[in-house]
């Protein structure tokens, strides 16, 4: 995701480039970092997500983590009976996803942005890091 890309070593090492970013924008970024802090199972994100109105884009990584913990951490059966509590936990996560999809986003299409994003070259990690070193040598 975006957080991983910005925190990737080839990107995060670009100190001079970061110094050129507007302070107000960097303050917004710091707020996003606090929001997406993984401590206490993303407590900040979960709290804010529950306050938000639709539409929402849920954090897929956290959904998959939750589903994995439910699957791996709970037996399918308890004393020979179906573990309905486990099934209910899975249902609640899927229900949250479906609720977040009920209201469509109304983003305006910005042709120049579409062009920019569709033409960004795809690079492997080595190429990204080499490019980073070229832009800002050690």
PDB file of C-alpha atoms in Angstrom:
ATOM      1  CA  UNK A   1       0.000   0.000   0.000  1.00  0.00           C
ATOM      2  CA  UNK A   2       0.844   3.647   0.130  1.00  0.00           C
ATOM      3  CA  UNK A   3       2.276   3.443   3.660  1.00  0.00           C
ATOM      4  CA  UNK A   4       4.590   0.590   2.664  1.00  0.00           C
ATOM      5  CA  UNK A   5       5.762   2.467  -0.417  1.00  0.00           C
ATOM      6  CA  UNK A   6       6.552   5.652   1.465  1.00  0.00           C
ATOM      7  CA  UNK A   7       8.253   3.762   4.298  1.00  0.00           C
ATOM      8  CA  UNK A   8      10.204   1.549   1.865  1.00  0.00           C
ATOM      9  CA  UNK A   9      13.973   1.969   2.314  1.00  0.00           C
ATOM     10  CA  UNK A  10      14.505   3.335  -1.218  1.00  0.00           C
ATOM     11  CA  UNK A  11      11.972   6.077  -0.474  1.00  0.00           C
ATOM     12  CA  UNK A  12      12.477   6.795   3.224  1.00  0.00           C
ATOM     13  CA  UNK A  13      16.209   7.448   2.772  1.00  0.00           C
ATOM     14  CA  UNK A  14      15.524  10.472   0.525  1.00  0.00           C
ATOM     15  CA  UNK A  15      16.056  13.066   3.284  1.00  0.00           C
ATOM     16  CA  UNK A  16      16.717  16.001   0.933  1.00  0.00           C
ATOM     17  CA  UNK A  17      13.590  15.240  -1.065  1.00  0.00           C
ATOM     18  CA  UNK A  18      11.529  15.001   2.129  1.00  0.00           C
ATOM     19  CA  UNK A  19      12.871  18.393   3.229  1.00  0.00           C
ATOM     20  CA  UNK A  20      11.265  19.941   0.119  1.00  0.00           C
ATOM     21  CA  UNK A  21       7.761  18.790   1.074  1.00  0.00           C
ATOM     22  CA  UNK A  22       5.447  21.448   2.470  1.00  0.00           C
ATOM     23  CA  UNK A  23       5.239  21.368   6.299  1.00  0.00           C
ATOM     24  CA  UNK A  24       1.433  21.266   6.278  1.00  0.00           C
ATOM     25  CA  UNK A  25       1.521  18.182   4.083  1.00  0.00           C
ATOM     26  CA  UNK A  26       4.092  16.528   6.357  1.00  0.00           C
ATOM     27  CA  UNK A  27       1.842  17.234   9.364  1.00  0.00           C
ATOM     28  CA  UNK A  28      -0.990  15.435   7.578  1.00  0.00           C
ATOM     29  CA  UNK A  29       1.347  12.530   6.904  1.00  0.00           C
ATOM     30  CA  UNK A  30       2.304  12.356  10.593  1.00  0.00           C
ATOM     31  CA  UNK A  31      -1.397  12.150  11.489  1.00  0.00           C
ATOM     32  CA  UNK A  32      -1.830   9.273   9.038  1.00  0.00           C
ATOM     33  CA  UNK A  33       1.168   7.488  10.577  1.00  0.00           C
ATOM     34  CA  UNK A  34      -0.396   7.823  14.036  1.00  0.00           C
ATOM     35  CA  UNK A  35      -3.751   6.619  12.693  1.00  0.00           C
ATOM     36  CA  UNK A  36      -2.185   3.557  11.047  1.00  0.00           C
ATOM     37  CA  UNK A  37       0.139   2.665  13.935  1.00  0.00           C
ATOM     38  CA  UNK A  38      -0.030  -1.139  14.261  1.00  0.00           C
ATOM     39  CA  UNK A  39       0.275  -1.038  18.071  1.00  0.00           C
ATOM     40  CA  UNK A  40      -2.544  -2.688  20.021  1.00  0.00           C
ATOM     41  CA  UNK A  41      -3.900  -4.276  16.841  1.00  0.00           C
ATOM     42  CA  UNK A  42      -4.386  -0.947  15.014  1.00  0.00           C
ATOM     43  CA  UNK A  43      -6.447   0.517  17.866  1.00  0.00           C
ATOM     44  CA  UNK A  44      -6.291   4.087  16.476  1.00  0.00           C
ATOM     45  CA  UNK A  45      -7.497   2.976  13.029  1.00  0.00           C
ATOM     46  CA  UNK A  46     -10.277   0.779  14.431  1.00  0.00           C
ATOM     47  CA  UNK A  47     -11.527   3.605  16.662  1.00  0.00           C
ATOM     48  CA  UNK A  48     -11.623   6.165  13.843  1.00  0.00           C
ATOM     49  CA  UNK A  49     -13.094   3.709  11.317  1.00  0.00           C
ATOM     50  CA  UNK A  50     -16.066   3.145  13.595  1.00  0.00           C
ATOM     51  CA  UNK A  51     -16.738   6.920  13.662  1.00  0.00           C
ATOM     52  CA  UNK A  52     -16.563   7.352   9.884  1.00  0.00           C
ATOM     53  CA  UNK A  53     -19.539   7.680   7.597  1.00  0.00           C
ATOM     54  CA  UNK A  54     -19.868   5.754   4.357  1.00  0.00           C
ATOM     55  CA  UNK A  55     -18.340   5.225   1.933  1.00  0.00           C
ATOM     56  CA  UNK A  56     -15.182   3.722   3.378  1.00  0.00           C
ATOM     57  CA  UNK A  57     -12.240   1.784   2.020  1.00  0.00           C
ATOM     58  CA  UNK A  58     -11.381  -0.752   4.722  1.00  0.00           C
ATOM     59  CA  UNK A  59      -7.755  -1.707   5.280  1.00  0.00           C
ATOM     60  CA  UNK A  60      -7.486  -5.099   3.582  1.00  0.00           C
ATOM     61  CA  UNK A  61      -4.292  -6.071   5.427  1.00  0.00           C
ATOM     62  CA  UNK A  62      -6.041  -5.757   8.778  1.00  0.00           C
ATOM     63  CA  UNK A  63      -9.115  -7.638   7.560  1.00  0.00           C
ATOM     64  CA  UNK A  64      -6.926 -10.522   6.389  1.00  0.00           C
ATOM     65  CA  UNK A  65      -5.004 -10.458   9.676  1.00  0.00           C
ATOM     66  CA  UNK A  66      -8.243 -10.617  11.664  1.00  0.00           C
ATOM     67  CA  UNK A  67      -9.601 -13.476   9.545  1.00  0.00           C
ATOM     68  CA  UNK A  68      -6.325 -15.377   9.950  1.00  0.00           C
ATOM     69  CA  UNK A  69      -6.372 -14.954  13.739  1.00  0.00           C
ATOM     70  CA  UNK A  70      -9.984 -16.106  13.884  1.00  0.00           C
ATOM     71  CA  UNK A  71      -9.263 -19.131  11.666  1.00  0.00           C
ATOM     72  CA  UNK A  72      -6.015 -20.168  13.346  1.00  0.00           C
ATOM     73  CA  UNK A  73      -6.918 -19.216  16.908  1.00  0.00           C
ATOM     74  CA  UNK A  74     -10.301 -20.881  17.235  1.00  0.00           C
ATOM     75  CA  UNK A  75     -11.310 -24.519  16.805  1.00  0.00           C
ATOM     76  CA  UNK A  76     -13.871 -25.408  14.144  1.00  0.00           C
ATOM     77  CA  UNK A  77     -15.714 -27.543  16.662  1.00  0.00           C
ATOM     78  CA  UNK A  78     -16.207 -27.482  20.412  1.00  0.00           C
ATOM     79  CA  UNK A  79     -17.100 -30.813  22.033  1.00  0.00           C
ATOM     80  CA  UNK A  80     -18.100 -32.175  18.625  1.00  0.00           C
ATOM     81  CA  UNK A  81     -20.393 -29.227  17.821  1.00  0.00           C
ATOM     82  CA  UNK A  82     -19.860 -26.464  15.262  1.00  0.00           C
ATOM     83  CA  UNK A  83     -18.129 -23.461  16.815  1.00  0.00           C
ATOM     84  CA  UNK A  84     -20.779 -20.862  15.975  1.00  0.00           C
ATOM     85  CA  UNK A  85     -18.895 -18.115  17.801  1.00  0.00           C
ATOM     86  CA  UNK A  86     -16.041 -18.530  15.296  1.00  0.00           C
ATOM     87  CA  UNK A  87     -18.488 -18.384  12.391  1.00  0.00           C
ATOM     88  CA  UNK A  88     -20.111 -15.283  13.882  1.00  0.00           C
ATOM     89  CA  UNK A  89     -16.728 -13.543  14.122  1.00  0.00           C
ATOM     90  CA  UNK A  90     -16.056 -14.270  10.436  1.00  0.00           C
ATOM     91  CA  UNK A  91     -19.572 -13.085   9.547  1.00  0.00           C
ATOM     92  CA  UNK A  92     -19.051  -9.795  11.426  1.00  0.00           C
ATOM     93  CA  UNK A  93     -15.907  -9.021   9.420  1.00  0.00           C
ATOM     94  CA  UNK A  94     -17.567  -9.872   6.093  1.00  0.00           C
ATOM     95  CA  UNK A  95     -20.602  -7.806   7.110  1.00  0.00           C
ATOM     96  CA  UNK A  96     -18.362  -4.789   7.797  1.00  0.00           C
ATOM     97  CA  UNK A  97     -16.846  -5.136   4.329  1.00  0.00           C
ATOM     98  CA  UNK A  98     -20.274  -5.311   2.707  1.00  0.00           C
ATOM     99  CA  UNK A  99     -21.531  -2.291   4.655  1.00  0.00           C
ATOM    100  CA  UNK A 100     -18.484  -0.270   3.579  1.00  0.00           C
ATOM    101  CA  UNK A 101     -19.338  -1.054  -0.063  1.00  0.00           C
ATOM    102  CA  UNK A 102     -22.976   0.082   0.061  1.00  0.00           C
ATOM    103  CA  UNK A 103     -22.295   3.724  -0.786  1.00  0.00           C
ATOM    104  CA  UNK A 104     -20.267   4.426  -3.940  1.00  0.00           C
ATOM    105  CA  UNK A 105     -17.452   6.958  -3.980  1.00  0.00           C
ATOM    106  CA  UNK A 106     -18.027  10.027  -6.104  1.00  0.00           C
ATOM    107  CA  UNK A 107     -14.500  10.906  -7.123  1.00  0.00           C
ATOM    108  CA  UNK A 108     -14.127  13.241 -10.087  1.00  0.00           C
ATOM    109  CA  UNK A 109     -11.989  11.790 -12.872  1.00  0.00           C
ATOM    110  CA  UNK A 110      -8.902  13.938 -13.353  1.00  0.00           C
ATOM    111  CA  UNK A 111      -7.487  12.950 -16.758  1.00  0.00           C
ATOM    112  CA  UNK A 112      -3.951  14.170 -16.020  1.00  0.00           C
ATOM    113  CA  UNK A 113      -3.874  12.113 -12.797  1.00  0.00           C
ATOM    114  CA  UNK A 114      -5.163   9.017 -14.604  1.00  0.00           C
ATOM    115  CA  UNK A 115      -2.440   9.437 -17.222  1.00  0.00           C
ATOM    116  CA  UNK A 116       0.262   9.965 -14.589  1.00  0.00           C
ATOM    117  CA  UNK A 117      -0.743   6.895 -12.585  1.00  0.00           C
ATOM    118  CA  UNK A 118      -1.111   4.677 -15.635  1.00  0.00           C
ATOM    119  CA  UNK A 119       2.359   5.609 -16.914  1.00  0.00           C
ATOM    120  CA  UNK A 120       4.340   5.169 -13.698  1.00  0.00           C
ATOM    121  CA  UNK A 121       7.062   2.625 -14.456  1.00  0.00           C
ATOM    122  CA  UNK A 122       7.041  -0.608 -12.478  1.00  0.00           C
ATOM    123  CA  UNK A 123      10.442  -1.262 -10.893  1.00  0.00           C
ATOM    124  CA  UNK A 124      11.831  -4.084  -8.790  1.00  0.00           C
ATOM    125  CA  UNK A 125      13.388  -3.365  -5.373  1.00  0.00           C
ATOM    126  CA  UNK A 126      16.949  -3.235  -6.697  1.00  0.00           C
ATOM    127  CA  UNK A 127      16.061  -0.749  -9.435  1.00  0.00           C
ATOM    128  CA  UNK A 128      14.142   1.397  -6.956  1.00  0.00           C
ATOM    129  CA  UNK A 129      17.074   1.487  -4.561  1.00  0.00           C
ATOM    130  CA  UNK A 130      19.571   2.193  -7.368  1.00  0.00           C
ATOM    131  CA  UNK A 131      17.335   5.062  -8.536  1.00  0.00           C
ATOM    132  CA  UNK A 132      17.169   6.348  -4.972  1.00  0.00           C
ATOM    133  CA  UNK A 133      20.977   6.322  -4.734  1.00  0.00           C
ATOM    134  CA  UNK A 134      21.226   8.110  -8.078  1.00  0.00           C
ATOM    135  CA  UNK A 135      18.841  10.847  -6.913  1.00  0.00           C
ATOM    136  CA  UNK A 136      20.488  11.225  -3.493  1.00  0.00           C
ATOM    137  CA  UNK A 137      23.929   9.611  -3.223  1.00  0.00           C
ATOM    138  CA  UNK A 138      25.089   8.513   0.229  1.00  0.00           C
TER     139      UNK A 138
END
